[in-house]
Coordinates of N, CA, C and O in Angstrom, one line a residue:
X257 N -195.3 3.6 61.9 CA -195.3 2.4 62.7 C -194.0 2.3 63.5 O -193.0 2.5 62.9
X258 N -194.1 2.1 64.8 CA -192.9 2.0 65.6 C -192.1 0.7 65.3 O -192.7 -0.3 64.8
X259 N -190.9 0.6 65.8 CA -190.1 -0.6 65.7 C -190.8 -1.8 66.4 O -190.7 -2.9 66.0
X260 N -191.5 -1.5 67.6 CA -192.1 -2.5 68.3 C -193.2 -3.2 67.5 O -193.4 -4.4 67.6
X261 N -193.9 -2.4 66.7 CA -195.0 -3.0 65.8 C -194.4 -4.0 64.8 O -195.0 -4.9 64.4
X262 N -193.2 -3.6 64.3 CA -192.6 -4.4 63.2 C -191.9 -5.7 63.7 O -191.7 -6.6 63.0
X263 N -191.6 -5.7 65.0 CA -190.8 -6.8 65.5 C -191.4 -8.1 65.5 O -190.8 -9.1 65.3
X264 N -192.7 -8.2 65.7 CA -193.4 -9.5 65.9 C -194.5 -9.7 64.9 O -195.5 -10.3 65.3
X265 N -194.4 -9.3 63.7 CA -195.5 -9.5 62.8 C -195.7 -11.0 62.5 O -196.6 -11.3 61.8
X266 N -194.8 -11.8 62.9 CA -194.9 -13.2 62.6 C -195.8 -14.0 63.5 O -196.0 -15.2 63.3
X267 N -196.3 -13.3 64.6 CA -197.3 -14.0 65.5 C -198.4 -14.5 64.7 O -199.1 -13.8 64.0
X268 N -198.7 -15.8 64.8 CA -199.8 -16.4 64.0 C -201.0 -16.4 64.9 O -201.0 -17.0 66.0
X269 N -202.1 -15.9 64.3 CA -203.4 -15.9 65.0 C -204.4 -16.6 64.0 O -204.7 -16.0 63.0
X270 N -204.8 -17.7 64.4 CA -205.7 -18.5 63.5 C -207.2 -18.3 63.9 O -208.0 -18.6 63.1
X271 N -207.4 -17.8 65.0 CA -208.8 -17.6 65.5 C -209.5 -16.5 64.5 O -208.9 -15.6 64.0
X272 N -210.8 -16.7 64.4 CA -211.6 -15.8 63.5 C -212.3 -14.7 64.3 O -212.9 -13.8 63.8
X273 N -212.3 -14.8 65.7 CA -212.9 -13.8 66.5 C -212.0 -13.7 67.8 O -211.3 -14.6 68.1
X274 N -212.2 -12.5 68.4 CA -211.4 -12.3 69.6 C -211.8 -13.3 70.7 O -211.0 -13.8 71.4
X275 N -213.1 -13.6 70.8 CA -213.6 -14.5 71.8 C -213.0 -15.9 71.6 O -212.6 -16.6 72.5
X276 N -213.0 -16.3 70.3 CA -212.4 -17.7 70.1 C -210.9 -17.7 70.4 O -210.3 -18.6 70.9
X277 N -210.2 -16.5 70.1 CA -208.8 -16.4 70.4 C -208.6 -16.5 71.9 O -207.7 -17.2 72.4
X278 N -209.4 -15.8 72.7 CA -209.4 -15.8 74.1 C -209.6 -17.2 74.7 O -208.8 -17.6 75.5
X279 N -210.6 -17.8 74.2 CA -210.9 -19.2 74.6 C -209.7 -20.2 74.4 O -209.4 -21.0 75.2
X280 N -209.1 -20.0 73.2 CA -208.0 -20.9 72.9 C -206.7 -20.6 73.7 O -205.9 -21.5 74.0
X281 N -206.5 -19.3 74.1 CA -205.2 -18.9 74.7 C -205.3 -18.6 76.2 O -204.3 -18.7 76.9
X282 N -206.4 -18.1 76.6 CA -206.5 -17.6 78.0 C -207.6 -18.1 78.9 O -207.8 -17.7 80.0
X283 N -208.4 -19.0 78.3 CA -209.6 -19.5 79.1 C -209.2 -20.0 80.5 O -209.8 -19.8 81.5
X284 N -208.0 -20.7 80.5 CA -207.6 -21.3 81.8 C -207.2 -20.2 82.8 O -207.1 -20.5 84.0
X285 N -206.9 -19.0 82.3 CA -206.5 -17.9 83.2 C -207.6 -16.9 83.4 O -207.3 -15.9 84.1
X286 N -208.8 -17.2 83.0 CA -209.9 -16.2 83.0 C -210.2 -15.7 84.4 O -210.3 -14.5 84.7
X287 N -210.2 -16.6 85.4 CA -210.5 -16.2 86.8 C -209.5 -15.3 87.3 O -209.8 -14.3 87.9
X288 N -208.2 -15.6 87.1 CA -207.1 -14.7 87.5 C -207.1 -13.3 86.8 O -206.9 -12.3 87.4
X289 N -207.4 -13.4 85.5 CA -207.5 -12.1 84.8 C -208.6 -11.2 85.3 O -208.5 -10.0 85.6
X290 N -209.8 -11.9 85.6 CA -210.9 -11.1 86.1 C -210.6 -10.5 87.5 O -211.0 -9.4 87.8
X291 N -209.9 -11.3 88.3 CA -209.7 -10.9 89.7 C -208.5 -9.9 89.8 O -208.5 -9.0 90.7
X292 N -207.5 -10.1 89.0 CA -206.2 -9.3 89.2 C -205.9 -8.4 88.1 O -205.0 -7.5 88.3
X293 N -206.6 -8.5 87.0 CA -206.3 -7.6 85.8 C -205.3 -8.3 84.8 O -204.5 -9.1 85.2
X294 N -205.5 -7.9 83.6 CA -204.7 -8.5 82.5 C -203.2 -8.0 82.5 O -202.4 -8.7 81.9
X295 N -203.0 -7.0 83.3 CA -201.6 -6.4 83.3 C -200.7 -7.2 84.3 O -199.5 -6.8 84.4
X296 N -201.2 -8.3 84.9 CA -200.4 -9.0 85.9 C -199.5 -10.1 85.2 O -198.7 -10.7 85.9
X297 N -199.5 -10.2 83.9 CA -198.6 -11.1 83.2 C -199.2 -12.4 82.9 O -199.1 -13.3 83.8
X298 N -199.8 -12.6 81.8 CA -200.4 -13.9 81.4 C -199.9 -14.2 80.0 O -199.5 -13.4 79.2
X299 N -199.9 -15.5 79.6 CA -199.4 -16.0 78.3 C -200.1 -15.2 77.2 O -201.3 -14.9 77.3
X300 N -199.4 -14.9 76.2 CA -199.9 -14.2 75.0 C -200.2 -12.7 75.1 O -200.4 -12.0 74.1
X301 N -200.3 -12.2 76.4 CA -200.6 -10.8 76.5 C -199.6 -10.0 77.4 O -199.9 -9.0 77.9
X302 N -198.4 -10.6 77.6 CA -197.4 -10.0 78.5 C -196.6 -9.0 77.7 O -196.1 -8.0 78.2
X303 N -196.3 -9.3 76.4 CA -195.4 -8.5 75.6 C -196.2 -7.6 74.7 O -197.1 -8.0 74.0
X304 N -195.8 -6.3 74.6 CA -196.5 -5.4 73.8 C -196.5 -5.8 72.3 O -197.5 -5.6 71.6
X305 N -195.4 -6.4 71.9 CA -195.4 -6.8 70.5 C -196.5 -7.9 70.2 O -197.0 -7.8 69.1
X306 N -196.8 -8.7 71.1 CA -197.9 -9.7 70.9 C -199.2 -9.0 71.0 O -200.1 -9.3 70.2
X307 N -199.4 -8.1 71.9 CA -200.8 -7.5 72.0 C -201.0 -6.6 70.8 O -202.2 -6.5 70.4
X308 N -200.0 -6.0 70.3 CA -200.2 -5.2 69.0 C -200.7 -6.1 67.9 O -201.6 -5.8 67.2
X309 N -200.1 -7.3 67.7 CA -200.6 -8.2 66.7 C -202.0 -8.7 67.0 O -202.8 -8.8 66.0
X310 N -202.3 -8.9 68.2 CA -203.7 -9.3 68.6 C -204.7 -8.2 68.3 O -205.7 -8.4 67.7
X311 N -204.3 -7.0 68.7 CA -205.2 -5.8 68.4 C -205.3 -5.6 66.9 O -206.5 -5.4 66.4
X312 N -204.3 -5.7 66.1 CA -204.3 -5.5 64.7 C -205.3 -6.5 64.1 O -206.0 -6.2 63.1
X313 N -205.3 -7.7 64.6 CA -206.1 -8.8 64.0 C -207.6 -8.6 64.4 O -208.5 -8.8 63.6
X314 N -207.9 -8.1 65.6 CA -209.3 -8.0 66.1 C -209.7 -6.6 66.4 O -210.6 -6.4 67.2
X315 N -209.1 -5.6 65.8 CA -209.4 -4.2 66.2 C -210.8 -3.8 66.1 O -211.4 -3.2 67.0
X316 N -211.5 -4.2 65.0 CA -212.9 -3.8 64.9 C -213.8 -4.4 66.0 O -214.6 -3.8 66.5
X317 N -213.5 -5.7 66.3 CA -214.3 -6.4 67.4 C -214.0 -5.8 68.7 O -214.9 -5.5 69.5
X318 N -212.7 -5.5 69.0 CA -212.4 -4.9 70.3 C -213.0 -3.5 70.4 O -213.5 -3.1 71.5
X319 N -212.9 -2.7 69.3 CA -213.5 -1.4 69.4 C -215.0 -1.4 69.5 O -215.6 -0.6 70.3
X320 N -215.7 -2.4 68.9 CA -217.1 -2.5 69.1 C -217.5 -2.8 70.5 O -218.5 -2.3 71.0
X321 N -216.7 -3.7 71.1 CA -216.9 -4.0 72.6 C -216.8 -2.7 73.4 O -217.6 -2.5 74.3
X322 N -215.8 -1.9 73.1 CA -215.6 -0.7 73.9 C -216.7 0.3 73.6 O -217.1 1.0 74.6
X323 N -217.2 0.4 72.4 CA -218.3 1.4 72.1 C -219.5 0.9 72.9 O -220.2 1.7 73.5
X324 N -219.8 -0.4 72.9 CA -220.9 -0.9 73.6 C -220.8 -0.7 75.1 O -221.8 -0.2 75.7
X325 N -219.7 -0.9 75.7 CA -219.5 -0.7 77.1 C -219.6 0.8 77.4 O -220.1 1.2 78.5
X326 N -219.0 1.6 76.6 CA -219.1 3.1 76.9 C -220.5 3.6 76.9 O -220.9 4.3 77.9
X327 N -221.3 3.1 76.0 CA -222.7 3.5 76.0 C -223.4 2.9 77.2 O -224.2 3.6 77.9
X328 N -223.2 1.6 77.5 CA -223.8 0.9 78.6 C -223.5 1.6 80.0 O -224.4 1.7 80.8
X329 N -222.3 2.1 80.1 CA -221.9 2.6 81.4 C -222.0 4.2 81.4 O -221.6 4.8 82.4
X330 N -222.7 4.7 80.4 CA -223.0 6.1 80.4 C -221.9 7.1 80.1 O -222.0 8.3 80.4
X331 N -220.9 6.6 79.4 CA -219.8 7.5 79.0 C -220.2 8.2 77.7 O -220.9 7.7 76.9
X332 N -219.7 9.4 77.5 CA -220.0 10.2 76.3 C -219.4 9.5 75.1 O -219.9 9.5 74.0
X333 N -218.3 8.8 75.3 CA -217.6 8.1 74.2 C -216.5 7.2 74.7 O -216.3 7.1 75.9
X334 N -215.9 6.4 73.9 CA -214.9 5.4 74.3 C -213.7 6.1 75.0 O -213.2 5.6 76.0
X335 N -213.3 7.2 74.4 CA -212.1 7.9 75.0 C -212.4 8.3 76.5 O -211.5 8.2 77.3
X336 N -213.6 8.7 76.8 CA -213.9 9.1 78.1 C -213.8 7.8 79.0 O -213.3 7.9 80.2
X337 N -214.3 6.7 78.5 CA -214.3 5.5 79.3 C -212.8 5.1 79.5 O -212.4 4.7 80.6
X338 N -212.0 5.1 78.5 CA -210.6 4.7 78.6 C -209.8 5.6 79.6 O -209.0 5.1 80.3
X339 N -210.2 6.8 79.6 CA -209.5 7.7 80.6 C -209.7 7.3 82.0 O -208.9 7.6 82.9
X340 N -210.7 6.5 82.3 CA -211.0 6.0 83.6 C -210.4 4.7 83.9 O -210.5 4.2 85.1
X341 N -209.7 4.1 83.0 CA -209.1 2.8 83.2 C -207.9 2.9 84.2 O -207.3 4.0 84.3
X342 N -207.7 1.9 85.0 CA -206.7 1.9 86.0 C -205.3 2.1 85.4 O -204.4 2.8 85.9
X343 N -205.1 1.7 84.2 CA -203.8 1.8 83.5 C -203.9 2.9 82.3 O -203.2 2.8 81.3
X344 N -204.7 3.9 82.5 CA -204.8 5.0 81.5 C -203.5 5.7 81.3 O -203.3 6.5 80.4
X345 N -202.6 5.5 82.2 CA -201.2 6.0 82.1 C -200.5 5.5 80.8 O -199.5 6.0 80.4
X346 N -201.1 4.4 80.2 CA -200.4 3.8 79.1 C -200.9 4.4 77.8 O -200.8 3.7 76.7
X347 N -201.3 5.6 77.7 CA -201.8 6.2 76.5 C -200.8 7.1 75.8 O -201.1 8.0 75.1
X348 N -199.5 6.9 76.1 CA -198.5 7.7 75.6 C -198.3 7.6 74.1 O -197.8 8.5 73.4
X349 N -198.5 6.4 73.6 CA -198.4 6.2 72.1 C -199.4 5.2 71.6 O -200.0 4.5 72.4
X350 N -199.4 5.0 70.3 CA -200.4 4.1 69.7 C -200.2 2.7 70.1 O -201.2 1.9 70.3
X351 N -199.0 2.2 70.2 CA -198.7 0.8 70.6 C -199.2 0.5 72.0 O -199.8 -0.5 72.2
X352 N -199.0 1.5 72.9 CA -199.5 1.3 74.2 C -201.0 1.3 74.3 O -201.6 0.6 75.0
X353 N -201.6 2.1 73.4 CA -203.1 2.1 73.3 C -203.6 0.8 72.9 O -204.5 0.2 73.5
X354 N -202.9 0.2 71.9 CA -203.4 -1.1 71.4 C -203.2 -2.2 72.5 O -204.1 -3.0 72.7
X355 N -202.1 -2.1 73.3 CA -201.9 -3.0 74.4 C -203.0 -2.9 75.4 O -203.6 -3.9 75.9
X356 N -203.3 -1.6 75.8 CA -204.4 -1.4 76.8 C -205.7 -1.9 76.3 O -206.5 -2.5 77.1
X357 N -206.0 -1.8 75.0 CA -207.3 -2.2 74.5 C -207.4 -3.7 74.5 O -208.5 -4.3 74.8
X358 N -206.3 -4.4 74.2 CA -206.3 -5.9 74.3 C -206.5 -6.3 75.8 O -207.3 -7.2 76.0
X359 N -205.9 -5.7 76.7 CA -206.1 -6.0 78.1 C -207.5 -5.7 78.5 O -208.1 -6.5 79.2
X360 N -208.1 -4.6 78.1 CA -209.5 -4.3 78.3 C -210.4 -5.4 77.9 O -211.3 -5.9 78.6
X361 N -210.2 -5.9 76.6 CA -211.0 -6.9 76.0 C -210.9 -8.2 76.8 O -211.9 -8.9 77.0
X362 N -209.6 -8.6 77.2 CA -209.4 -9.8 77.9 C -210.1 -9.7 79.3 O -210.7 -10.7 79.7
X363 N -210.0 -8.6 80.0 CA -210.7 -8.4 81.3 C -212.2 -8.5 81.1 O -212.9 -9.0 82.0
X364 N -212.7 -7.9 80.0 CA -214.2 -8.0 79.8 C -214.6 -9.4 79.6 O -215.6 -9.8 80.3
X365 N -214.0 -10.2 78.8 CA -214.4 -11.6 78.6 C -214.1 -12.4 79.8 O -215.0 -13.3 80.1
X366 N -213.1 -12.2 80.5 CA -212.8 -12.9 81.7 C -213.9 -12.6 82.8 O -214.3 -13.5 83.5
X367 N -214.2 -11.3 82.9 CA -215.3 -10.9 83.9 C -216.6 -11.6 83.5 O -217.4 -11.9 84.4
X368 N -216.9 -11.8 82.3 CA -218.2 -12.4 81.9 C -218.2 -13.9 82.3 O -219.3 -14.4 82.4
X369 N -217.1 -14.5 82.5 CA -217.0 -15.9 82.9 C -217.1 -16.0 84.4 O -217.3 -17.1 84.9
X370 N -216.8 -15.0 85.1 CA -216.8 -15.1 86.6 C -218.2 -15.3 87.2 O -219.1 -14.8 86.8

């Protein structure tokens, strides 16, 4: 585990699902996330230390979303789908991967509200 992962383990996440976490923290920003991308700087998802905590809490749910989308969009697997992301340059380490996956999940939920 990198230092960044250990820095912010105190982030409290009370939500029981990623969708309920998104609704509680980012619902007001959903339109902007859908239009401009999650990497534009929004509350709770701007710092890698925060997105790591979010991913660690909801990893199974986020991964299931990615598997479903990969199948739906005709990708051989999730890795192939991720390679096509606009910010696939962020796959240098596991913490960046977690960050990218949280952004993906936020953009997916925001897009469903558009």
